[in-house]
PDB file of C-alpha atoms in Angstrom:
ATOM      1  CA  MET A   1       0.000   0.000   0.000  1.00  0.00           C
ATOM      2  CA  TYR A   2       1.331   3.412  -0.899  1.00  0.00           C
ATOM      3  CA  GLY A   3       1.426   5.617   2.160  1.00  0.00           C
ATOM      4  CA  TRP A   4       1.724   2.850   4.744  1.00  0.00           C
ATOM      5  CA  ARG A   5       3.760   5.213   6.906  1.00  0.00           C
ATOM      6  CA  GLY A   6       1.694   8.310   6.213  1.00  0.00           C
ATOM      7  CA  ARG A   7      -0.422   9.900   3.507  1.00  0.00           C
ATOM      8  CA  ILE A   8      -0.067  13.619   2.851  1.00  0.00           C
ATOM      9  CA  GLY A   9      -2.898  15.455   1.137  1.00  0.00           C
ATOM     10  CA  LEU A  10      -1.552  18.520  -0.665  1.00  0.00           C
ATOM     11  CA  ILE A  11      -3.614  21.494  -1.830  1.00  0.00           C
ATOM     12  CA  VAL A  12      -1.815  23.695  -4.376  1.00  0.00           C
ATOM     13  CA  PRO A  13      -2.710  26.494  -6.777  1.00  0.00           C
ATOM     14  CA  SER A  14      -3.643  25.169 -10.212  1.00  0.00           C
ATOM     15  CA  SER A  15      -0.661  26.940 -11.797  1.00  0.00           C
ATOM     16  CA  ASN A  16       1.923  25.558  -9.357  1.00  0.00           C
ATOM     17  CA  THR A  17       4.382  23.309 -11.213  1.00  0.00           C
ATOM     18  CA  THR A  18       7.104  23.017  -8.556  1.00  0.00           C
ATOM     19  CA  MET A  19       5.848  21.978  -5.145  1.00  0.00           C
ATOM     20  CA  GLU A  20       4.709  18.463  -6.025  1.00  0.00           C
ATOM     21  CA  MET A  21       7.993  17.749  -7.807  1.00  0.00           C
ATOM     22  CA  GLU A  22      10.175  18.985  -4.944  1.00  0.00           C
ATOM     23  CA  LEU A  23       8.193  17.143  -2.279  1.00  0.00           C
ATOM     24  CA  HIS A  24       8.151  13.916  -4.303  1.00  0.00           C
ATOM     25  CA  SER A  25      11.938  14.138  -4.668  1.00  0.00           C
ATOM     26  CA  ALA A  26      12.421  14.080  -0.883  1.00  0.00           C
ATOM     27  CA  LEU A  27       9.583  11.964   0.522  1.00  0.00           C
ATOM     28  CA  PRO A  28      10.780   9.305   2.982  1.00  0.00           C
ATOM     29  CA  GLU A  29      10.031   5.674   2.197  1.00  0.00           C
ATOM     30  CA  GLY A  30       6.440   4.767   3.022  1.00  0.00           C
ATOM     31  CA  VAL A  31       5.092   8.312   2.718  1.00  0.00           C
ATOM     32  CA  SER A  32       2.788   9.164  -0.180  1.00  0.00           C
ATOM     33  CA  LEU A  33       1.570  12.479  -1.586  1.00  0.00           C
ATOM     34  CA  HIS A  34      -1.906  13.083  -3.017  1.00  0.00           C
ATOM     35  CA  THR A  35      -2.818  16.408  -4.595  1.00  0.00           C
ATOM     36  CA  SER A  36      -5.852  18.614  -5.069  1.00  0.00           C
ATOM     37  CA  ARG A  37      -5.772  21.952  -6.887  1.00  0.00           C
ATOM     38  CA  MET A  38      -7.406  25.386  -6.593  1.00  0.00           C
ATOM     39  CA  PRO A  39      -7.698  27.865  -9.474  1.00  0.00           C
ATOM     40  CA  LEU A  40      -5.026  30.572  -9.592  1.00  0.00           C
ATOM     41  CA  ARG A  41      -3.066  32.062 -12.469  1.00  0.00           C
ATOM     42  CA  ASN A  42      -1.575  35.247 -11.055  1.00  0.00           C
ATOM     43  CA  VAL A  43      -0.068  35.917  -7.647  1.00  0.00           C
ATOM     44  CA  ASN A  44      -2.038  38.988  -6.652  1.00  0.00           C
ATOM     45  CA  GLU A  45      -4.301  39.778  -3.737  1.00  0.00           C
ATOM     46  CA  GLU A  46      -7.589  39.396  -5.595  1.00  0.00           C
ATOM     47  CA  GLU A  47      -6.844  35.927  -6.971  1.00  0.00           C
ATOM     48  CA  LEU A  48      -5.259  34.697  -3.738  1.00  0.00           C
ATOM     49  CA  VAL A  49      -8.311  35.626  -1.680  1.00  0.00           C
ATOM     50  CA  LYS A  50     -10.657  33.972  -4.204  1.00  0.00           C
ATOM     51  CA  MET A  51      -8.494  30.857  -4.172  1.00  0.00           C
ATOM     52  CA  SER A  52      -8.530  30.480  -0.397  1.00  0.00           C
ATOM     53  CA  ALA A  53     -12.326  30.413  -0.449  1.00  0.00           C
ATOM     54  CA  LEU A  54     -12.110  27.111  -2.343  1.00  0.00           C
ATOM     55  CA  ALA A  55      -9.796  25.402   0.133  1.00  0.00           C
ATOM     56  CA  VAL A  56     -12.533  23.404   1.836  1.00  0.00           C
ATOM     57  CA  GLU A  57     -13.822  22.000  -1.448  1.00  0.00           C
ATOM     58  CA  SER A  58     -10.313  20.844  -2.353  1.00  0.00           C
ATOM     59  CA  ALA A  59      -9.831  19.320   1.099  1.00  0.00           C
ATOM     60  CA  ARG A  60     -13.049  17.310   0.783  1.00  0.00           C
ATOM     61  CA  LEU A  61     -11.650  15.659  -2.338  1.00  0.00           C
ATOM     62  CA  LEU A  62      -8.496  14.703  -0.446  1.00  0.00           C
ATOM     63  CA  ARG A  63     -10.553  13.220   2.376  1.00  0.00           C
ATOM     64  CA  ASP A  64     -11.766  10.602  -0.096  1.00  0.00           C
ATOM     65  CA  ALA A  65      -8.146   9.343  -0.335  1.00  0.00           C
ATOM     66  CA  ASN A  66      -7.994   8.768   3.452  1.00  0.00           C
ATOM     67  CA  VAL A  67      -5.064  11.131   3.889  1.00  0.00           C
ATOM     68  CA  ASP A  68      -3.595  11.538   7.380  1.00  0.00           C
ATOM     69  CA  ILE A  69      -2.851  15.247   7.137  1.00  0.00           C
ATOM     70  CA  ILE A  70      -3.610  18.085   4.714  1.00  0.00           C
ATOM     71  CA  LEU A  71      -0.976  20.632   3.672  1.00  0.00           C
ATOM     72  CA  TYR A  72      -2.225  23.918   2.246  1.00  0.00           C
ATOM     73  CA  GLY A  73       0.712  24.484  -0.071  1.00  0.00           C
ATOM     74  CA  CYS A  74       0.761  28.173  -0.876  1.00  0.00           C
ATOM     75  CA  THR A  75       2.801  30.766   0.982  1.00  0.00           C
ATOM     76  CA  SER A  76       1.145  33.975  -0.189  1.00  0.00           C
ATOM     77  CA  GLY A  77      -2.253  32.281  -0.137  1.00  0.00           C
ATOM     78  CA  SER A  78      -1.849  31.507   3.565  1.00  0.00           C
ATOM     79  CA  PHE A  79      -0.662  34.945   4.708  1.00  0.00           C
ATOM     80  CA  ILE A  80      -2.619  37.266   2.409  1.00  0.00           C
ATOM     81  CA  GLY A  81      -5.300  37.925   5.048  1.00  0.00           C
ATOM     82  CA  GLY A  82      -2.808  39.131   7.658  1.00  0.00           C
ATOM     83  CA  LYS A  83      -2.148  38.004  11.222  1.00  0.00           C
ATOM     84  CA  ASP A  84      -3.798  34.698  12.186  1.00  0.00           C
ATOM     85  CA  PHE A  85      -5.187  34.216   8.659  1.00  0.00           C
ATOM     86  CA  GLU A  86      -3.291  30.941   8.312  1.00  0.00           C
ATOM     87  CA  LYS A  87      -4.651  29.672  11.652  1.00  0.00           C
ATOM     88  CA  GLU A  88      -8.196  30.593  10.674  1.00  0.00           C
ATOM     89  CA  LEU A  89      -7.739  28.800   7.353  1.00  0.00           C
ATOM     90  CA  GLU A  90      -6.419  25.691   9.076  1.00  0.00           C
ATOM     91  CA  GLY A  91      -9.352  25.702  11.485  1.00  0.00           C
ATOM     92  CA  LYS A  92     -11.940  26.134   8.745  1.00  0.00           C
ATOM     93  CA  ILE A  93     -10.563  23.191   6.756  1.00  0.00           C
ATOM     94  CA  GLU A  94     -10.173  20.967   9.827  1.00  0.00           C
ATOM     95  CA  ASP A  95     -13.762  21.639  10.912  1.00  0.00           C
ATOM     96  CA  ALA A  96     -15.026  20.658   7.460  1.00  0.00           C
ATOM     97  CA  VAL A  97     -13.063  17.436   6.930  1.00  0.00           C
ATOM     98  CA  ASN A  98     -11.932  16.366  10.411  1.00  0.00           C
ATOM     99  CA  ILE A  99      -8.307  15.940   9.299  1.00  0.00           C
ATOM    100  CA  PRO A 100      -5.299  17.815  10.750  1.00  0.00           C
ATOM    101  CA  VAL A 101      -4.180  20.739   8.567  1.00  0.00           C
ATOM    102  CA  VAL A 102      -0.998  22.778   8.277  1.00  0.00           C
ATOM    103  CA  THR A 103      -0.342  25.726   5.984  1.00  0.00           C
ATOM    104  CA  THR A 104       2.946  26.756   4.439  1.00  0.00           C
ATOM    105  CA  SER A 105       2.937  30.013   6.421  1.00  0.00           C
ATOM    106  CA  THR A 106       2.563  28.112   9.691  1.00  0.00           C
ATOM    107  CA  ALA A 107       5.413  25.822   8.630  1.00  0.00           C
ATOM    108  CA  VAL A 108       7.669  28.784   7.863  1.00  0.00           C
ATOM    109  CA  ILE A 109       6.961  30.407  11.231  1.00  0.00           C
ATOM    110  CA  GLU A 110       7.622  27.177  13.125  1.00  0.00           C
ATOM    111  CA  SER A 111      10.813  26.531  11.145  1.00  0.00           C
ATOM    112  CA  LEU A 112      12.248  29.976  11.828  1.00  0.00           C
ATOM    113  CA  LYS A 113      11.383  29.688  15.511  1.00  0.00           C
ATOM    114  CA  ILE A 114      13.029  26.301  15.986  1.00  0.00           C
ATOM    115  CA  LEU A 115      16.136  27.649  14.235  1.00  0.00           C
ATOM    116  CA  ASP A 116      16.101  30.543  16.723  1.00  0.00           C
ATOM    117  CA  ALA A 117      16.015  33.056  13.875  1.00  0.00           C
ATOM    118  CA  ARG A 118      14.610  36.477  14.648  1.00  0.00           C
ATOM    119  CA  ASP A 119      16.367  38.869  12.262  1.00  0.00           C
ATOM    120  CA  ILE A 120      15.735  37.520   8.775  1.00  0.00           C
ATOM    121  CA  LEU A 121      16.238  38.253   5.100  1.00  0.00           C
ATOM    122  CA  VAL A 122      13.415  37.342   2.720  1.00  0.00           C
ATOM    123  CA  ILE A 123      13.776  36.425  -0.954  1.00  0.00           C
ATOM    124  CA  THR A 124      10.689  36.086  -3.160  1.00  0.00           C
ATOM    125  CA  PRO A 125       9.592  36.002  -6.787  1.00  0.00           C
ATOM    126  CA  TYR A 126       6.667  38.307  -5.901  1.00  0.00           C
ATOM    127  CA  THR A 127       5.656  41.857  -6.716  1.00  0.00           C
ATOM    128  CA  ASP A 128       6.208  44.702  -4.247  1.00  0.00           C
ATOM    129  CA  GLU A 129       2.522  44.552  -3.261  1.00  0.00           C
ATOM    130  CA  ILE A 130       2.749  40.932  -2.141  1.00  0.00           C
ATOM    131  CA  ASN A 131       6.165  41.482  -0.554  1.00  0.00           C
ATOM    132  CA  LEU A 132       4.702  44.236   1.611  1.00  0.00           C
ATOM    133  CA  ARG A 133       1.951  41.881   2.799  1.00  0.00           C
ATOM    134  CA  GLU A 134       4.527  39.207   3.568  1.00  0.00           C
ATOM    135  CA  LYS A 135       6.752  41.603   5.481  1.00  0.00           C
ATOM    136  CA  ASP A 136       3.783  42.738   7.587  1.00  0.00           C
ATOM    137  CA  PHE A 137       2.773  39.128   8.265  1.00  0.00           C
ATOM    138  CA  LEU A 138       6.252  38.103   9.399  1.00  0.00           C
ATOM    139  CA  GLU A 139       6.687  41.172  11.587  1.00  0.00           C
ATOM    140  CA  VAL A 140       3.371  40.724  13.418  1.00  0.00           C
ATOM    141  CA  ASN A 141       4.650  37.210  14.148  1.00  0.00           C
ATOM    142  CA  ASP A 142       7.664  38.733  15.943  1.00  0.00           C
ATOM    143  CA  PHE A 143      10.318  38.495  13.238  1.00  0.00           C
ATOM    144  CA  GLU A 144      12.426  41.440  12.159  1.00  0.00           C
ATOM    145  CA  VAL A 145      12.635  41.600   8.360  1.00  0.00           C
ATOM    146  CA  LEU A 146      15.995  43.226   7.688  1.00  0.00           C
ATOM    147  CA  ASP A 147      15.375  43.226   3.929  1.00  0.00           C
ATOM    148  CA  ILE A 148      12.912  41.697   1.493  1.00  0.00           C
ATOM    149  CA  ARG A 149      13.635  41.471  -2.218  1.00  0.00           C
ATOM    150  CA  GLY A 150      11.462  40.108  -4.998  1.00  0.00           C
ATOM    151  CA  LEU A 151      11.661  39.470  -8.715  1.00  0.00           C
ATOM    152  CA  GLY A 152       8.412  41.313  -9.491  1.00  0.00           C
ATOM    153  CA  ILE A 153       6.659  38.359 -11.143  1.00  0.00           C
ATOM    154  CA  GLU A 154       2.879  38.027 -11.026  1.00  0.00           C
ATOM    155  CA  GLU A 155       2.220  35.203 -13.503  1.00  0.00           C
ATOM    156  CA  ASN A 156       2.623  31.995 -11.529  1.00  0.00           C
ATOM    157  CA  THR A 157       3.720  29.775 -14.409  1.00  0.00           C
ATOM    158  CA  LYS A 158       6.637  32.180 -14.951  1.00  0.00           C
ATOM    159  CA  ILE A 159       7.631  31.695 -11.320  1.00  0.00           C
ATOM    160  CA  GLY A 160       7.575  27.944 -11.884  1.00  0.00           C
ATOM    161  CA  ARG A 161      10.064  28.304 -14.728  1.00  0.00           C
ATOM    162  CA  LEU A 162      12.686  30.060 -12.587  1.00  0.00           C
ATOM    163  CA  GLU A 163      15.938  28.173 -12.122  1.00  0.00           C
ATOM    164  CA  PRO A 164      17.279  27.509  -8.591  1.00  0.00           C
ATOM    165  CA  TYR A 165      20.368  29.596  -9.265  1.00  0.00           C
ATOM    166  CA  GLU A 166      18.149  32.700  -9.437  1.00  0.00           C
ATOM    167  CA  ALA A 167      17.139  32.206  -5.799  1.00  0.00           C
ATOM    168  CA  TYR A 168      20.760  31.486  -4.891  1.00  0.00           C
ATOM    169  CA  ARG A 169      22.126  34.639  -6.525  1.00  0.00           C
ATOM    170  CA  LEU A 170      19.417  36.908  -5.106  1.00  0.00           C
ATOM    171  CA  ALA A 171      19.990  35.493  -1.620  1.00  0.00           C
ATOM    172  CA  LYS A 172      23.740  36.096  -1.835  1.00  0.00           C
ATOM    173  CA  ALA A 173      23.201  39.625  -3.134  1.00  0.00           C
ATOM    174  CA  THR A 174      20.884  40.368  -0.203  1.00  0.00           C
ATOM    175  CA  PHE A 175      23.017  38.815   2.538  1.00  0.00           C
ATOM    176  CA  ILE A 176      24.217  40.899   5.478  1.00  0.00           C
ATOM    177  CA  ASP A 177      26.083  39.694   8.567  1.00  0.00           C
ATOM    178  CA  GLU A 178      23.317  40.748  10.946  1.00  0.00           C
ATOM    179  CA  ALA A 179      20.894  38.154   9.585  1.00  0.00           C
ATOM    180  CA  ASP A 180      20.023  35.046  11.595  1.00  0.00           C
ATOM    181  CA  ALA A 181      18.492  33.229   8.607  1.00  0.00           C
ATOM    182  CA  ILE A 182      17.342  33.579   5.021  1.00  0.00           C
ATOM    183  CA  PHE A 183      13.791  32.720   4.047  1.00  0.00           C
ATOM    184  CA  ILE A 184      13.086  31.983   0.353  1.00  0.00           C
ATOM    185  CA  SER A 185       9.357  32.342  -0.143  1.00  0.00           C
ATOM    186  CA  CYS A 186       6.892  30.727  -2.587  1.00  0.00           C
ATOM    187  CA  THR A 187       6.008  27.067  -3.083  1.00  0.00           C
ATOM    188  CA  ASN A 188       6.398  27.511  -6.846  1.00  0.00           C
ATOM    189  CA  PHE A 189      10.002  28.763  -6.511  1.00  0.00           C
ATOM    190  CA  ARG A 190      12.434  25.887  -7.013  1.00  0.00           C
ATOM    191  CA  THR A 191      15.032  25.820  -4.221  1.00  0.00           C
ATOM    192  CA  PHE A 192      15.902  22.300  -3.034  1.00  0.00           C
ATOM    193  CA  GLU A 193      19.133  22.138  -5.023  1.00  0.00           C
ATOM    194  CA  ILE A 194      20.611  25.292  -3.472  1.00  0.00           C
ATOM    195  CA  ILE A 195      19.620  25.164   0.221  1.00  0.00           C
ATOM    196  CA  GLU A 196      22.741  23.407   1.442  1.00  0.00           C
ATOM    197  CA  MET A 197      25.036  25.418  -0.829  1.00  0.00           C
ATOM    198  CA  LEU A 198      23.654  28.682   0.534  1.00  0.00           C
ATOM    199  CA  GLU A 199      24.042  27.515   4.112  1.00  0.00           C
ATOM    200  CA  ASP A 200      27.643  26.496   3.447  1.00  0.00           C
ATOM    201  CA  ASP A 201      28.463  29.757   1.678  1.00  0.00           C
ATOM    202  CA  LEU A 202      26.729  32.167   4.054  1.00  0.00           C
ATOM    203  CA  GLY A 203      27.008  30.321   7.352  1.00  0.00           C
ATOM    204  CA  ILE A 204      23.371  30.799   8.407  1.00  0.00           C
ATOM    205  CA  PRO A 205      20.254  28.610   8.125  1.00  0.00           C
ATOM    206  CA  VAL A 206      18.118  28.741   5.001  1.00  0.00           C
ATOM    207  CA  VAL A 207      14.373  28.155   5.133  1.00  0.00           C
ATOM    208  CA  THR A 208      12.294  27.741   1.979  1.00  0.00           C
ATOM    209  CA  SER A 209       8.549  27.370   1.574  1.00  0.00           C
ATOM    210  CA  ASN A 210       8.637  23.786   0.310  1.00  0.00           C
ATOM    211  CA  GLN A 211      11.354  22.626   2.696  1.00  0.00           C
ATOM    212  CA  ALA A 212       9.507  24.069   5.713  1.00  0.00           C
ATOM    213  CA  SER A 213       6.185  22.657   4.505  1.00  0.00           C
ATOM    214  CA  LEU A 214       7.605  19.164   4.178  1.00  0.00           C
ATOM    215  CA  TRP A 215       9.439  19.390   7.505  1.00  0.00           C
ATOM    216  CA  LEU A 216       6.411  20.403   9.578  1.00  0.00           C
ATOM    217  CA  THR A 217       4.057  18.004   7.803  1.00  0.00           C
ATOM    218  CA  LEU A 218       6.356  15.044   8.479  1.00  0.00           C
ATOM    219  CA  ARG A 219       6.897  16.083  12.088  1.00  0.00           C
ATOM    220  CA  GLU A 220       3.126  16.326  12.592  1.00  0.00           C
ATOM    221  CA  LEU A 221       2.985  12.711  11.365  1.00  0.00           C
ATOM    222  CA  ASP A 222       5.689  11.804  13.919  1.00  0.00           C
ATOM    223  CA  ILE A 223       8.122  11.018  11.104  1.00  0.00           C
ATOM    224  CA  MET A 224      11.450  12.370  12.327  1.00  0.00           C
ATOM    225  CA  GLU A 225      13.613  11.302   9.396  1.00  0.00           C
ATOM    226  CA  LYS A 226      16.746  13.263   8.584  1.00  0.00           C
ATOM    227  CA  ILE A 227      16.829  14.193   4.899  1.00  0.00           C
ATOM    228  CA  PRO A 228      20.247  15.132   3.467  1.00  0.00           C
ATOM    229  CA  GLY A 229      20.562  18.149   1.215  1.00  0.00           C
ATOM    230  CA  LEU A 230      17.693  20.127   2.741  1.00  0.00           C
ATOM    231  CA  GLY A 231      19.667  22.130   5.266  1.00  0.00           C
ATOM    232  CA  ARG A 232      19.902  22.391   9.021  1.00  0.00           C
ATOM    233  CA  LEU A 233      16.166  22.171   9.477  1.00  0.00           C
ATOM    234  CA  PHE A 234      16.227  18.525   8.355  1.00  0.00           C
ATOM    235  CA  THR A 235      19.549  17.503   9.873  1.00  0.00           C
ATOM    236  CA  GLU A 236      19.285  19.097  13.319  1.00  0.00           C
ATOM    237  CA  PHE A 237      15.557  19.057  14.120  1.00  0.00           C
TER     238      PHE A 237
END
């Protein structure tokens, strides 16, 4: 049986072409991934809010697969409503399907906390409008955003075509010694190949949306496996 150790139900935007591939590449033996999608083409406030309204419908489809946990796999889609929006979203889905739920934003917060990172740098593919919302969200959750830099992309399929080296180079260009960690945001931004390289080069932890999402989801399933190549988060915690 696929998923004898745990079945993850993943909800992603319809235009996301990265998250499933990255998670599949790192899943421990015995863990399966089952996906449902919500309509979204452009990463802007209007479409993100509309998309979140369809989360429960997508979760009900995953319930039919007897998943053990549901991951709402969209960073901007789980912080766009401000402080506590991700917790409210988790609660709404859990009430509807009676399955534990985590969002990417919750995973990022928990990852940064366990790494004892307070002063952070944020790298995104987003527009300035979405970056401002993300900065506000992180700061109301008690992080100090020293700098946030984006690539100004709104069309989500364009984000999915970005190469990992683009995240690597932007992170290095943004780095300052005062930072406790770097957070690379967006589940459609490919990063798995460069997490460990960035940590080696800069000497601080790197958190990415997909890495944090996978880490918290597995830990909620009581799967404590160390996964090489995905940074300190997966080797130390």
